[in-house]
Tab-separated table of C-alpha atoms in Angstrom:
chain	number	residue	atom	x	y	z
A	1	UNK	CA	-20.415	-0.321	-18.354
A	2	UNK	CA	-17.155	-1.838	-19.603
A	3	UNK	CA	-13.656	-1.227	-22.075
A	4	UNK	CA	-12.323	-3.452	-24.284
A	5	UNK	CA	-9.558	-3.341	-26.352
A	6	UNK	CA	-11.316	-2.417	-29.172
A	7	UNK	CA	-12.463	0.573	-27.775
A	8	UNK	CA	-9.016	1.758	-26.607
A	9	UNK	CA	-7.621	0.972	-30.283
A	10	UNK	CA	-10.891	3.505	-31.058
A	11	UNK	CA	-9.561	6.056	-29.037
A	12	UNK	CA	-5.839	5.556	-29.827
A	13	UNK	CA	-7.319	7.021	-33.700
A	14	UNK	CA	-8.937	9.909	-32.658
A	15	UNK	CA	-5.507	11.235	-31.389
A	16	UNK	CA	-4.930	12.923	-34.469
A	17	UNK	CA	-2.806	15.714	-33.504
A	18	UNK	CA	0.759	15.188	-31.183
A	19	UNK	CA	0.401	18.464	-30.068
A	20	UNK	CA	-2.689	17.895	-27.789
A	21	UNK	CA	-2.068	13.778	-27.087
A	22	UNK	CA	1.715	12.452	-28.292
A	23	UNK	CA	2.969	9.150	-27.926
A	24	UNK	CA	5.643	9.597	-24.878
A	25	UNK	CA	9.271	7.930	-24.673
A	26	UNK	CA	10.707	5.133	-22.738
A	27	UNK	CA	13.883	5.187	-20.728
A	28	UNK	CA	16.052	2.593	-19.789
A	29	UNK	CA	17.651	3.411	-16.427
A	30	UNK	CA	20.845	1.934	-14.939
A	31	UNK	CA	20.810	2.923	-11.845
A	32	UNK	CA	17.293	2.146	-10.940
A	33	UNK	CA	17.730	-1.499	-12.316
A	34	UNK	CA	21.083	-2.131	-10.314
A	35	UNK	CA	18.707	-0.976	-7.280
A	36	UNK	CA	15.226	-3.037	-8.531
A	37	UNK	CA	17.246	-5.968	-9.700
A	38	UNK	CA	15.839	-5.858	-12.746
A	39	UNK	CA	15.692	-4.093	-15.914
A	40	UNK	CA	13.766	-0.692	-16.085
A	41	UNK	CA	11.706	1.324	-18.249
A	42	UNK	CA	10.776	4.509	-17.559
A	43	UNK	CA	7.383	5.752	-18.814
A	44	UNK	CA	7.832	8.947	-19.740
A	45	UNK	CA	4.074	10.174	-19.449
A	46	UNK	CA	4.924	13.306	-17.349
A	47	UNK	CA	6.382	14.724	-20.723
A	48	UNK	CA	2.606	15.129	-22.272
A	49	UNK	CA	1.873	18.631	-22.602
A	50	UNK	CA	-0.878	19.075	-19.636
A	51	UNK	CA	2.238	17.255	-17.692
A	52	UNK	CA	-0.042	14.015	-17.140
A	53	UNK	CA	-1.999	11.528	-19.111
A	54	UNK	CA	-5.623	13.119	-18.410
A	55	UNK	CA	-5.489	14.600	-21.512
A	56	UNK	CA	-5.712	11.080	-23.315
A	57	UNK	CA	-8.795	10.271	-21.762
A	58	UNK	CA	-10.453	13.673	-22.173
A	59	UNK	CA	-9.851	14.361	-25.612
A	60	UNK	CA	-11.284	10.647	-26.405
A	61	UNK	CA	-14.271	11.916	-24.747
A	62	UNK	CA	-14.727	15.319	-25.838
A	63	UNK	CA	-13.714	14.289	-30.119
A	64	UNK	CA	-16.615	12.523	-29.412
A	65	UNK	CA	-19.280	15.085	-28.389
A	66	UNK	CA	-18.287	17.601	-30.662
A	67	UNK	CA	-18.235	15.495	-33.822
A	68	UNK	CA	-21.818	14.541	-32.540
A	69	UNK	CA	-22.685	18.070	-33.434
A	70	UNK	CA	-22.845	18.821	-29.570
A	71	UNK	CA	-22.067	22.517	-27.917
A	72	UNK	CA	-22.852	21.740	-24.373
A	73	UNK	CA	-20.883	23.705	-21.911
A	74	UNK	CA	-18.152	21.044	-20.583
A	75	UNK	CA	-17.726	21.029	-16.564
A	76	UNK	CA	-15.468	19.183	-14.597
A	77	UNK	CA	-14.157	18.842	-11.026
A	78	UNK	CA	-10.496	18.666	-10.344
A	79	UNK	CA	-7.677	19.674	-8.215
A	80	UNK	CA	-5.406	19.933	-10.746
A	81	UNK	CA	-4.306	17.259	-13.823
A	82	UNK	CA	-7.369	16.064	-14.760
A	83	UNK	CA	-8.552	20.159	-15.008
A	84	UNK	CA	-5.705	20.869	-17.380
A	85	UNK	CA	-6.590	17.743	-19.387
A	86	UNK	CA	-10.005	19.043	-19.696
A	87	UNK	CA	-9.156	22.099	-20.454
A	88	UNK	CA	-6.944	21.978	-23.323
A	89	UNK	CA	-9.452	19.026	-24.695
A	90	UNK	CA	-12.439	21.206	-24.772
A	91	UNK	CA	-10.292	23.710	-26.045
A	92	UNK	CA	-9.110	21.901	-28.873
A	93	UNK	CA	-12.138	20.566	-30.079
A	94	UNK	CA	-14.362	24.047	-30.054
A	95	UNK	CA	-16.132	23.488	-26.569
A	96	UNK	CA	-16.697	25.696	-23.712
A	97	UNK	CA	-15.867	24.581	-20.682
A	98	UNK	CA	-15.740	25.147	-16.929
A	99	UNK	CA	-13.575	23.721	-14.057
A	100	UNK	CA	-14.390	23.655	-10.454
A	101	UNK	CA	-11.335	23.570	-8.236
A	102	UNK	CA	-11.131	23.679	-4.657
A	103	UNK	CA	-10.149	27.182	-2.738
A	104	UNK	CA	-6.818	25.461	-1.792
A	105	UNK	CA	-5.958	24.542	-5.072
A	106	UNK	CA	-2.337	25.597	-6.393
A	107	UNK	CA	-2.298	28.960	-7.542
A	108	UNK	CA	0.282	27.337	-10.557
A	109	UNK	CA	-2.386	24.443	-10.963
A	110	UNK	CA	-5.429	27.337	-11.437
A	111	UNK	CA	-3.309	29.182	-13.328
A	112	UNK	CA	-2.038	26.351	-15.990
A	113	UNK	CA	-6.026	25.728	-16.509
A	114	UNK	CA	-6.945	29.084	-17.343
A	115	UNK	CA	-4.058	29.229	-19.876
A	116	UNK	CA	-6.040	26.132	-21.484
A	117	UNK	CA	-8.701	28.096	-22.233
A	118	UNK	CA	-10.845	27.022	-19.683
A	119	UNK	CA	-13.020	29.037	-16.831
A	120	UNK	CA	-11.978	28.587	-12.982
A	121	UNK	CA	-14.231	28.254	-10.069
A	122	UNK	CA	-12.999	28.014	-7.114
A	123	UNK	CA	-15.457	26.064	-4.527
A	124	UNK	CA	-15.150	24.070	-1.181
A	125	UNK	CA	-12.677	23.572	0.870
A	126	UNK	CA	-11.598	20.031	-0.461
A	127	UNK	CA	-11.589	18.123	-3.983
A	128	UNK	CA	-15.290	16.595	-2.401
A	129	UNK	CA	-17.151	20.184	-2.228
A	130	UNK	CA	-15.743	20.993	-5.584
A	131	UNK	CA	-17.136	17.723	-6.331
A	132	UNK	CA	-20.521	17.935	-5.118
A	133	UNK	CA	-20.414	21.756	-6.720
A	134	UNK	CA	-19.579	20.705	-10.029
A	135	UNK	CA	-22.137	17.807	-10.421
A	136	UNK	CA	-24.833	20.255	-9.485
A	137	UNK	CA	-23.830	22.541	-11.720
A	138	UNK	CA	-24.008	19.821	-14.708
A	139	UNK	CA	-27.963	19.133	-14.124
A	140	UNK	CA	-28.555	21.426	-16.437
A	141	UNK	CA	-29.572	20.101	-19.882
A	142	UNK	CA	-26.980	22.312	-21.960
A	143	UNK	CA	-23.997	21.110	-19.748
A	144	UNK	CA	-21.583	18.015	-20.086
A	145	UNK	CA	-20.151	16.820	-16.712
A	146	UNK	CA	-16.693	14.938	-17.573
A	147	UNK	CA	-16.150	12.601	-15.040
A	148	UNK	CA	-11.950	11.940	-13.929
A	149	UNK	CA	-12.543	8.211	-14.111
A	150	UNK	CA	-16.006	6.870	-13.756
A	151	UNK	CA	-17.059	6.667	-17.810
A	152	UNK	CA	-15.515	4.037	-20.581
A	153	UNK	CA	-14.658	7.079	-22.514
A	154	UNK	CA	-11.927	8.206	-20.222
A	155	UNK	CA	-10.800	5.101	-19.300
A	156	UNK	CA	-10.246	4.258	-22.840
A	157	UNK	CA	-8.595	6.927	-23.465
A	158	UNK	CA	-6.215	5.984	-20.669
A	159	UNK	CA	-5.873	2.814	-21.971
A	160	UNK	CA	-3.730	3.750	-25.042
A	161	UNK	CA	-1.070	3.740	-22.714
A	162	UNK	CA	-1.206	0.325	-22.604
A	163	UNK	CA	-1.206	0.340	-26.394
A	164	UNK	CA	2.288	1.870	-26.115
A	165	UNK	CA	3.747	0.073	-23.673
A	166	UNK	CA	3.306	-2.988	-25.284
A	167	UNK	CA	4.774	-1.760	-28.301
A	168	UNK	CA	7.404	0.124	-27.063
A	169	UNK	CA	8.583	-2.735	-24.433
A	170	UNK	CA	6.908	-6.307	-25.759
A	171	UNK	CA	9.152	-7.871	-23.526
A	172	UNK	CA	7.357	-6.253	-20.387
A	173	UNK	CA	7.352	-9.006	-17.319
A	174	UNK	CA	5.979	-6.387	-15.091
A	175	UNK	CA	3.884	-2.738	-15.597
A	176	UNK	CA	3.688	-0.714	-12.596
A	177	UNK	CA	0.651	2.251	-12.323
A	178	UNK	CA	0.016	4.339	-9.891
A	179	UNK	CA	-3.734	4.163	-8.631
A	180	UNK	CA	-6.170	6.870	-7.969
A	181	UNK	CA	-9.715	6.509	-8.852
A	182	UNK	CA	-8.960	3.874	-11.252
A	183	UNK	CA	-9.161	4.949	-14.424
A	184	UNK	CA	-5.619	4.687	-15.587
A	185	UNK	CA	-4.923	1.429	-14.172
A	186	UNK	CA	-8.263	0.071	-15.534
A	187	UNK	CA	-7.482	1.028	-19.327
A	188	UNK	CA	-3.715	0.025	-19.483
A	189	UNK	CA	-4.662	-3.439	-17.296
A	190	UNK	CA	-7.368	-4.007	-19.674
A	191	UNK	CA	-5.117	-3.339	-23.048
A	192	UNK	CA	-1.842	-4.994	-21.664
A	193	UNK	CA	-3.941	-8.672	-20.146
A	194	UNK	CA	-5.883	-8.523	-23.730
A	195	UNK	CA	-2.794	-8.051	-25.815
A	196	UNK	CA	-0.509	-10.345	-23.331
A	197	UNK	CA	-2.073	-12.001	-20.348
A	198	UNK	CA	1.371	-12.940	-19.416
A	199	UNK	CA	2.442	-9.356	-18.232
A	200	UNK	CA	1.553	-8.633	-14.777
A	201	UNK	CA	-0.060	-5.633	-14.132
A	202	UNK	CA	0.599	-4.196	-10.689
A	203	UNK	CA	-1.094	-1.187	-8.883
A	204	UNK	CA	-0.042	1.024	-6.377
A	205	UNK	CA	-1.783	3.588	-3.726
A	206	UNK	CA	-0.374	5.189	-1.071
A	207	UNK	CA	-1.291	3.685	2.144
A	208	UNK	CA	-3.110	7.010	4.095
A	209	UNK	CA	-5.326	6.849	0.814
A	210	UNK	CA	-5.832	3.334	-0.023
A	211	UNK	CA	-9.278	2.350	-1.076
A	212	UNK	CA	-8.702	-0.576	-3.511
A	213	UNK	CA	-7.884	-3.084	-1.245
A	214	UNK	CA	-10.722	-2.527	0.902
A	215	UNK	CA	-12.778	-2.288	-2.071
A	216	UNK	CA	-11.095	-5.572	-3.705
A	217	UNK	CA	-12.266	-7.191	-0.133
A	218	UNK	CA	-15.483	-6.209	-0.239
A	219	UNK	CA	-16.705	-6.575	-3.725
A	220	UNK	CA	-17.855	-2.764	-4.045
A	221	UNK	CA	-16.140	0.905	-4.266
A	222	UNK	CA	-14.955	1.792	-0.489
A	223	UNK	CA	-14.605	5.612	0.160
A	224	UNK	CA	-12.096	7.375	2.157
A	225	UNK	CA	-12.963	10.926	3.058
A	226	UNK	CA	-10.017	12.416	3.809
A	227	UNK	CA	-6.893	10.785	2.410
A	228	UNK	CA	-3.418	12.017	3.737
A	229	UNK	CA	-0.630	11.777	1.482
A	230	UNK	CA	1.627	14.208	-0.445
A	231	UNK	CA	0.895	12.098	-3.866
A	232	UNK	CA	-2.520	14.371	-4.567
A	233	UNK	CA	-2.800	13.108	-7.538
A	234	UNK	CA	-4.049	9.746	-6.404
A	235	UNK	CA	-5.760	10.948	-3.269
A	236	UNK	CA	-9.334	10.562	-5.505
A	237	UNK	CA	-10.459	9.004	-1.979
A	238	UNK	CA	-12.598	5.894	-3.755
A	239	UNK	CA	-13.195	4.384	-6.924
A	240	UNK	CA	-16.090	3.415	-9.292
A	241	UNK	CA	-18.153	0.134	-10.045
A	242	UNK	CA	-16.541	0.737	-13.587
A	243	UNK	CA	-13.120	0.902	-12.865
A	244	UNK	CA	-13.201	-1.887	-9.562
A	245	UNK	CA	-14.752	-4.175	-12.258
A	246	UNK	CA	-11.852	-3.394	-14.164
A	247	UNK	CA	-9.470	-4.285	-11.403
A	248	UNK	CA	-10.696	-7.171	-10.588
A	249	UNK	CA	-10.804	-8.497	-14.116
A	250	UNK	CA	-7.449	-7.335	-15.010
A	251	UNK	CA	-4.873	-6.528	-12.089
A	252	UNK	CA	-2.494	-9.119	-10.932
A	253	UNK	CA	-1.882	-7.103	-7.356
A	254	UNK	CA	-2.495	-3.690	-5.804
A	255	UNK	CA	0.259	-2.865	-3.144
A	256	UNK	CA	0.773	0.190	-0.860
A	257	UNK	CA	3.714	2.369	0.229
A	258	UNK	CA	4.275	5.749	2.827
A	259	UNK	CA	4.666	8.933	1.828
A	260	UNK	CA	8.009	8.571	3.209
A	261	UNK	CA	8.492	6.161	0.485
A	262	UNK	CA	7.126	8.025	-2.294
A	263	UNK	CA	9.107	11.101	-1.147
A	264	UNK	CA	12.665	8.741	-1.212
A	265	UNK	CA	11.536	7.711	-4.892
A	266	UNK	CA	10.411	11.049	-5.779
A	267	UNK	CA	14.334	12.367	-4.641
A	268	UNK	CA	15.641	9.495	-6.336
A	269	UNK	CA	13.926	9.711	-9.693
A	270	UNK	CA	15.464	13.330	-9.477
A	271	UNK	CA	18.918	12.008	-8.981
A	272	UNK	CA	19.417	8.996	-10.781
A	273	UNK	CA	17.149	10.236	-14.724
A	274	UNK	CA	16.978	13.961	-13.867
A	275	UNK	CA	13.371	13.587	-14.479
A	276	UNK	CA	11.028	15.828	-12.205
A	277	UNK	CA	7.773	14.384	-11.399
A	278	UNK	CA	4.590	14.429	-8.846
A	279	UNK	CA	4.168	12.579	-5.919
A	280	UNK	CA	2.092	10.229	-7.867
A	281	UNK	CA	4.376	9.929	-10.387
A	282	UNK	CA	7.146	8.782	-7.846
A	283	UNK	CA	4.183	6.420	-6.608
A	284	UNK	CA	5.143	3.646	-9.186
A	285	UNK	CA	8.971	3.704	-8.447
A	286	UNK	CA	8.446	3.536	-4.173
A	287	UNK	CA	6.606	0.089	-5.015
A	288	UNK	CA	9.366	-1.309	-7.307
A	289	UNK	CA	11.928	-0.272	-4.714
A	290	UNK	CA	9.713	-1.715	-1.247
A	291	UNK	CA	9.598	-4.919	-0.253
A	292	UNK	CA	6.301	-5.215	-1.276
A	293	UNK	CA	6.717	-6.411	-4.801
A	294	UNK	CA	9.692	-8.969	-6.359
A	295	UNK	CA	10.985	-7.963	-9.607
A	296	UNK	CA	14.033	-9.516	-9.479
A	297	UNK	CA	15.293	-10.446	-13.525
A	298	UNK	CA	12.361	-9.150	-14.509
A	299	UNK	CA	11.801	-6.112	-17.067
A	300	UNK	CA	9.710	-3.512	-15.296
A	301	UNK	CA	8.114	-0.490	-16.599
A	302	UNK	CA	6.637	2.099	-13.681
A	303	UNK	CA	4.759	4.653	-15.382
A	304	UNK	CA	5.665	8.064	-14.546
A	305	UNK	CA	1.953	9.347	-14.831
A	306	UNK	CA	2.270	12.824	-14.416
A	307	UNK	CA	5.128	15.849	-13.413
A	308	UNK	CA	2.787	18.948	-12.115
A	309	UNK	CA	4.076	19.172	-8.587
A	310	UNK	CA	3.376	22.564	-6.860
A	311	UNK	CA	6.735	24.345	-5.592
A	312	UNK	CA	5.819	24.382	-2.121
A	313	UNK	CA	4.973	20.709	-2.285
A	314	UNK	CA	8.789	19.977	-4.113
A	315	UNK	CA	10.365	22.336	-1.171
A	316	UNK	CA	8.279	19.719	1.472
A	317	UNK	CA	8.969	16.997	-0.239
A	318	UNK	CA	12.716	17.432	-0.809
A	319	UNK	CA	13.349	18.862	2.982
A	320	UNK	CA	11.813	15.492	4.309
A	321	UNK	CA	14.257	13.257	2.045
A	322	UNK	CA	17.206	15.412	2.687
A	323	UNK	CA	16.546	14.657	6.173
A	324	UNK	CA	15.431	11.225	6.129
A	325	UNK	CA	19.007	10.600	4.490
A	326	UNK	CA	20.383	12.789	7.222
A	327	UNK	CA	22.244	15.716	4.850
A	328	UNK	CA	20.020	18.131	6.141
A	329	UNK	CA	21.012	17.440	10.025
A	330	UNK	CA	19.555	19.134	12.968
A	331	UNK	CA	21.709	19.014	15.803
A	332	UNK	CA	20.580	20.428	19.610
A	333	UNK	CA	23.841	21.259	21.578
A	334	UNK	CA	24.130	22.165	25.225
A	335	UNK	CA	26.559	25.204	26.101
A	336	UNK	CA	27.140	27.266	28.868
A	337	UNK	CA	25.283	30.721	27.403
A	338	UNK	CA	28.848	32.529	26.860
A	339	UNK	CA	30.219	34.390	24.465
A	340	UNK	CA	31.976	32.291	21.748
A	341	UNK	CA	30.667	29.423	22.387
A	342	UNK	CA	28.854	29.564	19.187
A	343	UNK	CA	31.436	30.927	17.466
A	344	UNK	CA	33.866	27.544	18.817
A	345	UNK	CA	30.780	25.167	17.461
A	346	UNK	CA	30.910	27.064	14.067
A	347	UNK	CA	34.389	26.415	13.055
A	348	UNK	CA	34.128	22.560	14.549
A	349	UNK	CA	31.054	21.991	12.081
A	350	UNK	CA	33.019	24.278	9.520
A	351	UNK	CA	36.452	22.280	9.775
A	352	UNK	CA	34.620	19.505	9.184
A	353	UNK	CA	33.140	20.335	5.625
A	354	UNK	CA	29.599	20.501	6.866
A	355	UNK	CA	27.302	23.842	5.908
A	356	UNK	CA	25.185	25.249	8.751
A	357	UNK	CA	22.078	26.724	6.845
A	358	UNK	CA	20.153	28.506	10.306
A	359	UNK	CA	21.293	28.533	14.027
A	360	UNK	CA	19.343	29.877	17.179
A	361	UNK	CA	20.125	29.988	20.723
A	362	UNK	CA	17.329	27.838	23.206
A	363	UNK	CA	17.238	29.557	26.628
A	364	UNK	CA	13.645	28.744	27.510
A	365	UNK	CA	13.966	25.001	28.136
A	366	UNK	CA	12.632	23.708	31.520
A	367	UNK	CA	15.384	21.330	31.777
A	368	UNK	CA	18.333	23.266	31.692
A	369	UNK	CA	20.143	24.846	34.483
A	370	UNK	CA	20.792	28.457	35.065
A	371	UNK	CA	23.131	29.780	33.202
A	372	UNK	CA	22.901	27.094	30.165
A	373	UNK	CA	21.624	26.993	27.081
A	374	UNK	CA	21.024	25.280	23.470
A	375	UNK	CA	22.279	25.734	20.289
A	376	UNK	CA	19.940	24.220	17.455
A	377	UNK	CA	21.932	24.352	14.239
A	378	UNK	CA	20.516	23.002	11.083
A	379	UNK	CA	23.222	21.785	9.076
A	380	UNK	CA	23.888	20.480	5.392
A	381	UNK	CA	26.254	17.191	5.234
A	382	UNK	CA	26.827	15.119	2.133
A	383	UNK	CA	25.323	11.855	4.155
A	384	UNK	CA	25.099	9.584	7.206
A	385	UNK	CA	28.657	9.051	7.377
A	386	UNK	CA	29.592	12.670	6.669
A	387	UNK	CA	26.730	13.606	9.621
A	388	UNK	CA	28.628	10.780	12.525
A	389	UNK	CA	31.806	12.798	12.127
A	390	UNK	CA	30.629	16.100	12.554
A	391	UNK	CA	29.121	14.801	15.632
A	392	UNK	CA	31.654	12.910	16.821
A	393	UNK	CA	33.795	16.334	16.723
A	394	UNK	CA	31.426	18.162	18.641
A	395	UNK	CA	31.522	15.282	21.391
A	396	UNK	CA	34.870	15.190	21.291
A	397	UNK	CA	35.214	19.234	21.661
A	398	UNK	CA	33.488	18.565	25.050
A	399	UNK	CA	29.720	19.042	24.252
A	400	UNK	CA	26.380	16.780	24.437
A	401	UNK	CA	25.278	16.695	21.161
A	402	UNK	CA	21.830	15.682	20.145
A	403	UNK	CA	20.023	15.152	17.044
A	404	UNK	CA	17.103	15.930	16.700
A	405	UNK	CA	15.384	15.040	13.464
């Protein structure tokens, strides 16, 4: 199995109606390229309608099978973007279809999937069971199992992003992609090096849930069976013959970065083009801004692949940026357990323009003496600098102050 350009092109023609599969914009962004060094271009693929670019590949795939004359009963395995894609694809073309999710899936994520028309099972306790589930289910002759990112048809399908980034930026030096189980990066790679071997293509997982460099290494799909990292939508843990073929023929460099990273880019993204996206959206952005890749005068475009981010996840997300840039500051304070003393603390942090969001009183602590205690505020501040004065005034009102995040 293989795609070619001519296949994506193929695809790019079936996509016959903007409301199911539309071409999305691209952004310049100022403040990104005064922190890249170079010039950037937003991908704007979190705008599609299912909020990611699944749909491209899916409706390729499913055109197909109905205008065969097909009815099989579609079924698919997904924890979320690649179900909606599904979904509304099947939809759209007259197919039934069926999508097995795992029981922790996002309520929102379930929800959006039904609303596409398609049925909901909930099976396993990770995206594996639902997996394993979902293939079994597709032995039967009258069913259609649609694969994420192992089949040409998908992967062509996310190939006509290439299509448009070429056309929309032909002065591209370098594409960024984010890097699940392949299939994205394998199209666009494969459209962009045929159309311009000159643009380098790079690829990006994060690092608790890398399995292309292994795989690169080894010459053969390398499976990780439980990846950690807040960017689920590339935590596919492995890839395909298909799609490392595809990656090795057509990828300049695959690179890695933290969650800590993603969640800084994620925040900044935010900020700086008011643009919400996933954790693997974000993805593509942390490896233009790490050390790990040089675009210096260059024109970069990181794709933005998809926006469907659960609330819970945003709320974890944004908490651990906020407090990696320390204006959400937890302070531990040691008083004598008396009354005012946190009233005296209050009106320091308050003088000093900070917010305190929760406060308790620590009495339980084996090192303190009798009679002492500790205040653990949790405290808003505009920044680091904002965060050393509001200590320093504690200090200076007589207390050890300590943070503690």
């Amino acid at each position: 199995m293989t795609v070619t350009l001519t296949d994506i092109e193929a695809a790019r023609e079936r996509f016959d109606d903007p409301a199911i599969v539309r071409q999305t914009p691209i952004e310049t962004n100022r403040s990104l390229s005064e922190m890249s060094g170079g010039s950037v271009h937003l991908k704007m693929e979190h705008l599609q309608r299912t909020g990611s670019f699944k749909t491209r590949g899916a409706y390729n795939k499913l055109k197909q099978e109905a205008e065969s004359g097909s009815d099989k009963q579609v079924v698919a395995a997904s924890a979320g973007n690649h179900a909606q894609g599904v979904a509304l694809a099947a939809t759209t073309v007259g197919l039934d279809s069926t999508i097995v999710m795992p029981e922790n899936a996002p309520q929102a994520k379930v929800d959006a999937t039904r609303s596409y028309g398609a049925r909901v099972k909930l099976h396993g306790a990770n995206f594996g069971e639902a997996m394993t589930h979902a293939q079994e289910m597709a032995e039967e002759p009258e069913r259609l199992f649609v694969h994420a990112y192992d089949d040409p048809d998908i992967v062509a399908g996310q190939g006509t992003l290439g299509l448009e980034i070429h056309e929309q930026v032909p002065d591209a030096d370098t594409v960024i992609v984010p890097i699940g189980g392949g299939g994205l990066i394998g199209g666009i790679s494969t459209a962009l090096n045929t159309l311009d071997d000159s643009i380098r293509v790079i690829g990006v997982q994060a690092d608790l849930a890398a399995t292309v460099p292994d795989s690169l290494q080894k010459g053969a799909p390398v499976d990780e069976e439980s990846p950690k990292t807040i960017a689920d939508g590339i935590a596919t843990g492995g890839i395909s013959e298909l799609t490392l073929g595809l990656i090795e023929d057509h990828v300049d460099e695959v690179v890695t970065v933290s969650d800590d990273e993603i969640a800084r880019s994620l925040l900044t993204v935010l900020e700086r083009s008011k643009q919400l996206v996933e954790g693997a959206g974000a993805a593509s952005v942390a490896a233009m801004l790490s050390d790990e890749v040089d675009v210096d005068g260059e024109t970069i475009v990181p794709l933005l692949c998809g926006g469907n981010i659960d609330m819970s996840m945003l709320q974890t997300v944004l908490t651990h940026a906020l407090t990696d840039r320390t204006q959400l500051l937890h302070l531990r304070i040691h008083i004598r357990d008396q009354p005012g003393e946190m009233g005296c603390i209050s009106s320091i942090i308050g003088e000093k323009g900070a917010n305190i969001r929760t406060v308790r009183h620590d009495r339980a602590v084996g090192d303190l003496d009798v009679g002492d205690a500790y205040l653990v505020f949790q405290v808003i501040t505009s920044g680091e600098s904002h965060a050393e004065n509001v200590m320093a005034a504690i200090e200076n009102a007589g207390y050890d102050v300590e943070q503690v995040n």
